[in-house]
Short mmCIF file of C-alpha atoms in Angstrom, two decimals:
data_model
loop_
_atom_site.label_atom_id
_atom_site.label_comp_id
_atom_site.label_asym_id
_atom_site.label_seq_id
_atom_site.Cartn_x
_atom_site.Cartn_y
_atom_site.Cartn_z
CA UNK R 14 5.32 64.76 -94.98
CA UNK R 15 5.99 62.19 -97.74
CA UNK R 16 8.61 61.89 -99.89
CA UNK R 17 8.14 64.12 -102.75
CA UNK R 18 7.80 66.86 -99.95
CA UNK R 19 11.18 65.59 -98.43
CA UNK R 20 13.12 66.12 -101.52
CA UNK R 21 11.79 69.14 -102.53
CA UNK R 22 12.97 70.95 -99.41
CA UNK R 23 16.28 69.12 -99.02
CA UNK R 24 17.53 69.96 -102.77
CA UNK R 25 20.94 70.54 -102.31
CA UNK R 26 21.41 74.53 -101.59
CA UNK R 27 25.61 75.40 -101.46
CA UNK R 28 26.06 76.98 -97.96
CA UNK R 29 28.90 79.48 -97.07
CA UNK R 30 30.15 79.42 -100.70
CA UNK R 31 31.26 75.80 -100.35
CA UNK R 32 31.01 72.91 -102.87
CA UNK R 33 27.65 71.15 -102.34
CA UNK R 34 26.47 67.31 -103.31
CA UNK R 35 23.63 65.73 -102.34
CA UNK R 36 23.85 61.84 -101.33
CA UNK R 37 24.36 59.33 -104.00
CA UNK R 38 20.92 57.43 -104.58
CA UNK R 39 18.25 59.78 -103.06
CA UNK R 40 17.01 59.66 -106.32
CA UNK R 41 16.39 56.21 -106.27
CA UNK R 42 12.82 54.78 -105.26
CA UNK R 43 14.33 51.99 -103.52
CA UNK R 44 16.45 54.51 -101.13
CA UNK R 45 13.52 54.87 -98.95
CA UNK R 46 13.68 57.61 -95.55
CA UNK R 47 13.51 55.11 -93.41
CA UNK R 48 16.29 52.48 -95.07
CA UNK R 49 13.36 49.50 -94.83
CA UNK R 50 13.29 48.82 -99.00
CA UNK R 51 17.22 48.36 -99.78
CA UNK R 52 18.21 46.00 -97.35
CA UNK R 53 20.75 48.55 -96.01
CA UNK R 54 22.93 48.69 -98.97
CA UNK R 55 22.05 51.67 -101.41
CA UNK R 56 22.67 55.16 -99.91
CA UNK R 57 18.99 56.76 -98.40
CA UNK R 58 18.31 60.00 -97.33
CA UNK R 59 19.48 63.10 -98.93
CA UNK R 60 22.05 65.50 -96.68
CA UNK R 61 24.13 68.96 -98.38
CA UNK R 62 27.49 69.11 -97.85
CA UNK R 63 28.58 72.79 -96.46
CA UNK R 64 31.88 72.39 -96.18
CA UNK R 65 35.07 71.13 -97.02
CA UNK R 66 38.14 70.64 -95.20
CA UNK R 67 42.09 69.69 -96.73
CA UNK R 68 43.03 69.13 -93.31
CA UNK R 69 43.19 68.67 -89.71
CA UNK R 70 39.54 66.65 -89.15
CA UNK R 71 36.18 67.94 -88.01
CA UNK R 72 35.48 67.07 -84.44
CA UNK R 73 32.24 69.63 -82.97
CA UNK R 74 30.33 71.72 -84.78
CA UNK R 75 27.60 74.60 -83.65
CA UNK R 76 25.29 76.49 -85.45
CA UNK R 77 23.65 79.62 -84.15
CA UNK R 78 20.25 81.05 -84.80
CA UNK R 79 21.77 83.88 -86.90
CA UNK R 80 23.54 80.84 -88.96
CA UNK R 81 27.03 81.33 -87.43
CA UNK R 82 28.99 78.02 -88.15
CA UNK R 83 31.82 77.64 -85.46
CA UNK R 84 33.76 74.10 -86.04
CA UNK R 85 36.73 72.91 -84.18
CA UNK R 86 39.55 70.70 -84.29
CA UNK R 87 40.76 68.46 -82.26
CA UNK R 88 44.91 68.11 -81.97
CA UNK R 89 44.89 64.96 -79.46
CA UNK R 90 44.89 62.27 -82.29
CA UNK R 91 47.48 64.51 -85.20
CA UNK R 92 49.37 67.29 -84.22
CA UNK R 93 48.52 70.49 -86.48
CA UNK R 94 49.29 74.21 -86.63
CA UNK R 95 45.93 75.17 -87.84
CA UNK R 96 43.14 76.72 -85.70
CA UNK R 97 41.69 74.32 -83.21
CA UNK R 98 38.53 76.27 -83.55
CA UNK R 99 36.74 78.56 -85.81
CA UNK R 100 34.73 80.26 -87.42
CA UNK R 101 33.51 79.35 -91.25
CA UNK R 102 33.16 82.68 -93.57
CA UNK R 103 32.91 82.29 -96.91
CA UNK R 104 34.22 78.75 -96.84
CA UNK R 105 37.18 79.26 -95.08
CA UNK R 106 38.09 78.63 -91.25
CA UNK R 107 38.58 81.57 -89.40
CA UNK R 108 40.72 81.29 -86.03
CA UNK R 109 37.92 81.67 -83.28
CA UNK R 110 37.63 83.84 -81.41
CA UNK R 111 41.13 85.13 -82.21
CA UNK R 112 44.45 83.68 -84.03
CA UNK R 113 46.01 84.30 -80.17
CA UNK R 114 43.85 81.45 -78.53
CA UNK R 115 43.25 79.53 -81.80
CA UNK R 116 46.66 78.60 -83.20
CA UNK R 117 49.72 77.22 -81.46
CA UNK R 118 51.44 80.32 -79.77
CA UNK R 119 53.83 80.78 -76.17
CA UNK R 120 50.69 81.38 -74.32
CA UNK R 121 50.63 79.49 -70.47
CA UNK R 122 48.26 76.29 -71.76
CA UNK R 123 45.64 78.13 -69.60
CA UNK R 124 45.41 81.38 -71.44
CA UNK R 125 44.69 79.67 -75.26
CA UNK R 126 43.58 76.71 -76.64
CA UNK R 127 45.18 73.21 -77.37
CA UNK R 128 43.09 71.20 -78.41
CA UNK R 129 39.47 72.07 -78.72
CA UNK R 130 36.76 68.95 -79.10
CA UNK R 131 33.27 69.10 -78.07
CA UNK R 132 31.72 72.34 -78.71
CA UNK R 133 27.99 73.41 -77.82
CA UNK R 134 25.24 76.84 -77.76
CA UNK R 135 23.42 77.23 -74.36
CA UNK R 136 19.93 78.55 -73.78
CA UNK R 137 21.73 82.24 -74.49
CA UNK R 138 22.97 81.14 -78.22
CA UNK R 139 26.42 81.48 -76.33
CA UNK R 140 29.52 79.46 -77.33
CA UNK R 141 30.87 76.74 -75.40
CA UNK R 142 33.95 74.34 -75.58
CA UNK R 143 35.92 72.01 -74.03
CA UNK R 144 39.15 72.35 -74.31
CA UNK R 145 41.06 68.35 -73.82
CA UNK R 146 43.80 69.91 -73.28
CA UNK R 147 45.80 66.76 -74.97
CA UNK R 148 48.94 67.53 -77.81
CA UNK R 149 50.27 64.28 -79.67
CA UNK R 150 52.80 63.22 -78.23
CA UNK R 151 52.48 65.45 -75.38
CA UNK R 152 50.86 64.80 -71.81
CA UNK R 153 48.00 66.91 -70.89
CA UNK R 154 49.76 70.35 -69.17
CA UNK R 155 48.26 72.25 -66.19
CA UNK R 156 45.83 74.29 -66.93
CA UNK R 157 45.57 72.59 -70.47
CA UNK R 158 41.96 70.78 -70.04
CA UNK R 159 39.09 73.84 -69.58
CA UNK R 160 35.92 74.18 -70.11
CA UNK R 161 35.63 78.09 -72.15
CA UNK R 162 32.26 79.86 -72.91
CA UNK R 163 32.09 82.83 -75.46
CA UNK R 164 29.47 84.98 -76.48
CA UNK R 165 29.47 85.37 -79.62
CA UNK R 166 28.18 88.76 -79.92
CA UNK R 167 31.09 90.04 -78.42
CA UNK R 168 33.69 87.00 -78.99
CA UNK R 169 34.78 87.67 -74.96
CA UNK R 170 35.14 85.33 -72.88
CA UNK R 171 32.20 85.10 -70.06
CA UNK R 172 33.29 82.09 -67.59
CA UNK R 173 36.68 79.59 -68.24
CA UNK R 174 37.16 77.08 -65.48
CA UNK R 175 39.77 75.08 -65.63
CA UNK R 176 39.80 71.27 -65.06
CA UNK R 177 42.42 70.00 -62.55
CA UNK R 178 42.58 66.71 -60.56
CA UNK R 179 40.85 64.96 -59.00
CA UNK R 180 38.64 65.44 -61.85
CA UNK R 181 40.46 65.58 -64.66
CA UNK R 182 42.95 62.12 -64.44
CA UNK R 183 46.25 61.65 -66.63
CA UNK R 184 44.80 59.71 -69.18
CA UNK R 185 41.81 61.75 -69.45
CA UNK R 186 39.66 62.44 -73.14
CA UNK R 187 36.96 64.57 -71.75
CA UNK R 188 34.98 64.67 -74.63
CA UNK R 189 31.78 66.50 -75.32
CA UNK R 190 30.20 68.95 -73.12
CA UNK R 191 26.07 69.98 -72.71
CA UNK R 192 25.21 73.34 -70.89
CA UNK R 193 21.65 73.24 -69.08
CA UNK R 194 21.19 77.09 -67.70
CA UNK R 195 18.33 75.90 -65.34
CA UNK R 196 20.10 73.19 -63.22
CA UNK R 197 21.51 74.88 -60.08
CA UNK R 198 22.06 78.45 -58.87
CA UNK R 199 23.56 79.71 -62.49
CA UNK R 200 23.45 76.40 -64.57
CA UNK R 201 25.40 73.55 -65.10
CA UNK R 202 27.93 71.90 -67.06
CA UNK R 203 27.82 68.08 -68.00
CA UNK R 204 31.33 67.18 -69.91
CA UNK R 205 32.19 63.34 -71.14
CA UNK R 206 35.65 62.14 -70.11
CA UNK R 207 35.47 59.37 -72.66
CA UNK R 208 39.09 58.52 -71.84
CA UNK R 209 42.42 58.34 -73.00
CA UNK R 210 42.73 55.05 -71.32
CA UNK R 211 40.12 52.92 -69.14
CA UNK R 212 38.79 55.68 -66.76
CA UNK R 213 36.21 57.09 -67.99
CA UNK R 214 33.36 59.37 -66.32
CA UNK R 215 30.86 62.23 -66.51
CA UNK R 216 32.39 65.39 -64.65
CA UNK R 217 29.65 67.65 -63.34
CA UNK R 218 30.89 71.88 -63.16
CA UNK R 219 28.04 73.67 -60.61
CA UNK R 220 28.93 77.42 -62.37
CA UNK R 221 27.43 78.95 -58.94
CA UNK R 222 30.56 77.66 -57.15
CA UNK R 223 32.49 76.87 -59.87
CA UNK R 224 33.46 73.69 -58.40
CA UNK R 225 33.52 70.58 -60.40
CA UNK R 226 33.60 66.37 -58.93
CA UNK R 227 32.80 63.64 -61.21
CA UNK R 228 30.47 60.15 -61.03
CA UNK R 229 29.82 56.95 -63.02
CA UNK R 230 33.22 56.14 -62.95
CA UNK R 231 32.91 53.07 -62.35
CA UNK R 232 28.87 52.92 -63.51
CA UNK R 233 28.17 50.13 -66.85
CA UNK R 234 26.08 53.52 -68.27
CA UNK R 235 29.74 55.13 -68.71
CA UNK R 236 31.81 52.00 -69.69
CA UNK R 237 33.33 50.40 -72.52
CA UNK R 238 31.95 47.41 -72.84
CA UNK R 239 34.38 44.34 -72.69
CA UNK R 240 34.81 42.15 -76.48
CA UNK R 241 33.15 45.23 -78.31
CA UNK R 242 33.04 44.44 -81.96
CA UNK R 243 32.09 45.81 -84.99
CA UNK R 244 32.23 46.22 -88.23
CA UNK R 245 33.82 49.42 -89.77
CA UNK R 246 33.61 49.76 -93.55
CA UNK R 247 33.77 46.55 -93.82
CA UNK R 248 36.36 45.43 -91.85
CA UNK R 249 36.06 43.62 -88.24
CA UNK R 250 37.27 45.66 -85.09
CA UNK R 251 37.68 44.33 -81.57
CA UNK R 252 37.97 46.40 -78.39
CA UNK R 253 41.15 45.84 -76.29
CA UNK R 254 42.57 48.09 -74.35
CA UNK R 255 46.06 49.44 -74.71
CA UNK R 256 46.23 48.12 -77.75
CA UNK R 257 43.95 50.72 -80.20
CA UNK R 258 42.61 49.11 -83.61
CA UNK R 259 39.86 51.08 -83.39
CA UNK R 260 38.07 54.31 -82.51
CA UNK R 261 37.16 53.47 -78.71
CA UNK R 262 36.10 55.03 -75.21
CA UNK R 263 33.78 55.24 -72.72
CA UNK R 264 31.04 57.74 -72.13
CA UNK R 265 30.80 60.32 -75.18
CA UNK R 266 27.95 61.22 -76.96
CA UNK R 267 25.76 63.98 -74.62
CA UNK R 268 22.84 65.60 -75.26
CA UNK R 269 20.17 67.23 -73.37
CA UNK R 270 16.44 67.39 -73.52
CA UNK R 271 14.82 70.63 -74.96
CA UNK R 272 13.23 70.77 -71.25
CA UNK R 273 16.77 70.04 -70.22
CA UNK R 274 15.10 67.67 -67.65
CA UNK R 275 17.40 64.55 -68.76
CA UNK R 276 20.26 64.35 -70.03
CA UNK R 277 20.66 61.26 -72.63
CA UNK R 278 24.54 59.65 -73.11
CA UNK R 279 26.22 56.56 -74.01
CA UNK R 280 29.70 54.67 -74.15
CA UNK R 281 31.61 54.91 -77.19
CA UNK R 282 31.88 51.26 -77.37
CA UNK R 283 28.75 50.22 -76.83
CA UNK R 284 24.96 50.00 -79.06
CA UNK R 285 23.42 50.86 -75.26
CA UNK R 286 22.10 54.72 -74.79
CA UNK R 287 21.42 55.88 -70.96
CA UNK R 288 19.58 58.37 -69.55
CA UNK R 289 19.71 60.20 -65.78
CA UNK R 290 17.46 62.70 -64.32
CA UNK R 291 19.13 66.27 -64.18
CA UNK R 292 17.92 66.54 -61.21
CA UNK R 293 19.52 63.82 -59.76
CA UNK R 294 22.99 64.45 -61.81
CA UNK R 295 22.74 67.67 -59.89
CA UNK R 296 22.40 66.81 -55.93
CA UNK R 297 25.92 66.37 -54.67
CA UNK R 298 24.52 64.67 -51.61
CA UNK R 299 23.27 61.12 -54.00
CA UNK R 300 26.07 58.95 -53.41
CA UNK R 301 27.01 56.04 -56.63
CA UNK R 302 25.09 53.87 -55.71
CA UNK R 303 21.27 56.29 -54.99
CA UNK R 304 22.71 57.80 -58.74
CA UNK R 305 23.25 54.23 -60.52
CA UNK R 306 19.54 53.55 -59.30
CA UNK R 307 18.31 56.45 -61.26
CA UNK R 308 20.17 55.84 -64.33
CA UNK R 309 17.60 54.01 -66.79
CA UNK R 310 18.70 52.31 -70.02
CA UNK R 311 17.09 53.34 -72.89
CA UNK R 312 17.85 50.52 -75.57
CA UNK R 313 19.74 50.21 -78.19
CA UNK R 314 21.26 52.97 -80.67
CA UNK R 315 23.78 51.40 -82.91
CA UNK R 316 27.42 52.93 -82.23
CA UNK R 317 27.34 55.97 -82.01
CA UNK R 318 29.41 59.44 -81.18
CA UNK R 319 27.50 62.44 -81.16
CA UNK R 320 23.99 62.86 -79.95
CA UNK R 321 22.02 65.76 -80.26
CA UNK R 322 17.83 66.44 -79.47
CA UNK R 323 15.79 68.64 -82.31
CA UNK R 324 13.26 70.85 -80.90
CA UNK R 325 10.53 67.85 -81.46
CA UNK R 326 12.45 66.08 -78.91
CA UNK R 327 13.37 63.63 -81.20
CA UNK R 328 17.44 62.49 -80.58
CA UNK R 329 19.58 62.19 -83.55
CA UNK R 330 22.63 59.69 -83.44
CA UNK R 331 25.71 58.99 -85.68
CA UNK R 332 26.24 55.81 -86.46
CA UNK R 333 29.57 55.11 -87.90
CA UNK R 334 29.27 50.98 -88.05
CA UNK R 335 26.75 51.56 -91.12
CA UNK R 336 28.11 55.20 -92.20
CA UNK R 337 24.55 56.73 -91.12
CA UNK R 338 23.47 59.39 -89.50
CA UNK R 339 19.93 57.86 -87.19
CA UNK R 340 17.27 59.11 -84.99
CA UNK R 341 15.01 57.70 -82.57
CA UNK R 342 11.56 59.46 -81.92
CA UNK R 343 10.29 59.81 -78.28
CA UNK R 344 8.71 55.98 -78.99
CA UNK R 345 12.27 54.54 -79.35
CA UNK R 346 11.70 54.23 -82.91
CA UNK R 347 14.75 54.02 -84.71
CA UNK R 348 14.92 55.74 -89.06
CA UNK R 349 17.93 56.08 -91.50
CA UNK R 350 17.90 59.59 -92.20
CA UNK R 351 21.18 59.83 -94.11
CA UNK R 352 22.84 56.79 -95.23
CA UNK R 353 26.19 57.10 -97.44
CA UNK R 354 29.67 55.71 -97.74
CA UNK R 355 31.29 59.73 -96.79
CA UNK R 356 29.61 59.49 -93.30
CA UNK R 357 32.93 58.45 -91.99
CA UNK R 358 33.50 58.36 -88.50
CA UNK R 359 29.98 61.04 -87.82
CA UNK R 360 31.44 63.33 -84.92
CA UNK R 361 29.68 66.16 -83.54
CA UNK R 362 26.13 66.23 -84.65
CA UNK R 363 23.77 69.45 -83.49
CA UNK R 364 20.63 70.80 -84.53
CA UNK R 365 19.37 73.89 -85.66
CA UNK R 366 15.65 74.91 -86.45
CA UNK R 367 15.36 73.21 -89.87
CA UNK R 368 18.20 71.21 -89.74
CA UNK R 369 20.82 69.18 -88.15
CA UNK R 370 24.67 69.37 -88.84
CA UNK R 371 27.38 66.85 -88.66
CA UNK R 372 31.82 66.75 -89.10
CA UNK R 373 32.96 63.34 -90.29
CA UNK R 374 36.68 62.95 -89.39
CA UNK R 375 37.63 59.77 -90.80
CA UNK R 376 39.01 59.24 -87.35
CA UNK R 377 38.90 55.34 -88.13
CA UNK R 378 41.61 55.92 -90.76
CA UNK R 379 43.90 57.41 -88.05
CA UNK R 380 47.54 55.56 -88.09
CA UNK R 381 46.83 54.39 -84.71
CA UNK R 382 43.95 52.27 -85.70
CA UNK R 383 45.97 50.86 -89.04
CA UNK R 384 49.07 49.92 -88.04
CA UNK R 385 51.21 52.87 -88.56
CA UNK R 386 49.19 53.77 -92.09
CA UNK R 387 47.30 57.43 -92.61
CA UNK R 388 44.29 55.79 -94.53
CA UNK R 389 42.12 59.41 -94.42
CA UNK R 390 41.44 60.69 -97.79
CA UNK R 391 40.68 64.71 -97.91
CA UNK R 392 38.46 66.07 -98.20
CA UNK R 393 36.45 66.19 -94.58
CA UNK R 394 33.20 67.11 -94.38
CA UNK R 395 30.44 69.05 -92.99
CA UNK R 396 27.06 67.86 -93.85
CA UNK R 397 23.39 68.90 -92.74
CA UNK R 398 20.60 67.07 -93.29
CA UNK R 399 16.78 68.75 -93.31
CA UNK R 400 14.96 67.76 -90.23
CA UNK R 401 11.09 66.42 -90.93
CA UNK R 402 8.34 67.59 -88.95
CA UNK R 403 6.75 64.78 -87.30
CA UNK R 404 2.97 64.17 -88.90
CA UNK R 405 1.80 65.29 -85.24
CA UNK R 406 3.07 68.94 -84.38
CA UNK R 407 1.41 68.52 -81.63
CA UNK R 408 4.07 66.02 -80.98
CA UNK R 409 6.19 68.90 -79.95
CA UNK R 410 7.16 69.07 -76.47
#
């Protein structure tokens, strides 16, 4: 697609009544789509602001084929009294699937949402969420950490899998999830535990058995990189275990290929991208060494949080070090799809047939990373950018 057609296709269109703003620099000829003409100093690409939130900050996002938008607002960093899972309607967040589930209440932890983080849709269009069970200043209670599936057509809870030891650790941070309905007898859920401490891992849930197991607990592909350093908003940040100075953690971003045959993932505190065959991950007969041998290092991908594939089999990654959203083509080529100072801590990301949606939570500005000073500046944004079809349409898997 040539540049003129791209600009026309991505003209700013208000969504759900929210104020819509095109990315600065989008009309600057130097702001090339591939980020190779401005030396990285000028905003590039275009995006729409779908919604603005005065607080709390958003994390996960999922958009149905019918255009319904769901957003999560975790409570593990800053406790809040608003909805932890909501549907965006007419520019407002409506607690989902009900106020009793999404708002603070006296219900038992297993019967309500405490802190929803990652959310996704399965092949049937059902909404899956991971409740990390962690409220700021509180330990994870029994029943707090869980995976829940909701049918958007009815609002009915289809699956509820409570996570317990040894899969759940006291310092677990159940972060993001993907669902492969064709893997196993009734489907498999993959959950990344990036860890609030230093013990990350991948949790694999067999829906037929209702059982969960933990893998990659010691594999390098799931671990934060020792001595890791990144520049965030021009400030050098270094990873030091148990001494928070930056958004950090182990295996975090996760994405399934369109065919659901390979899982891509990455530690948050790393620039490497990894993948593994789904068939190997769901095989309980493989021990840690045998499973580790099936993992492939896919190379550099920037400092990413969220990952997702589009329908053409191309991987989109957030890059919080460069305020960017990148696209990794099937041959490994990286392209800057959007770059702008407002793309702060790009987090949850998902693809529809036509757009990539991403939440911007400003997590790097939390008090815990800035000597107790809250540097966040609402509004927090939900943005979208158009998917550029490949020139060779036969490239679609």
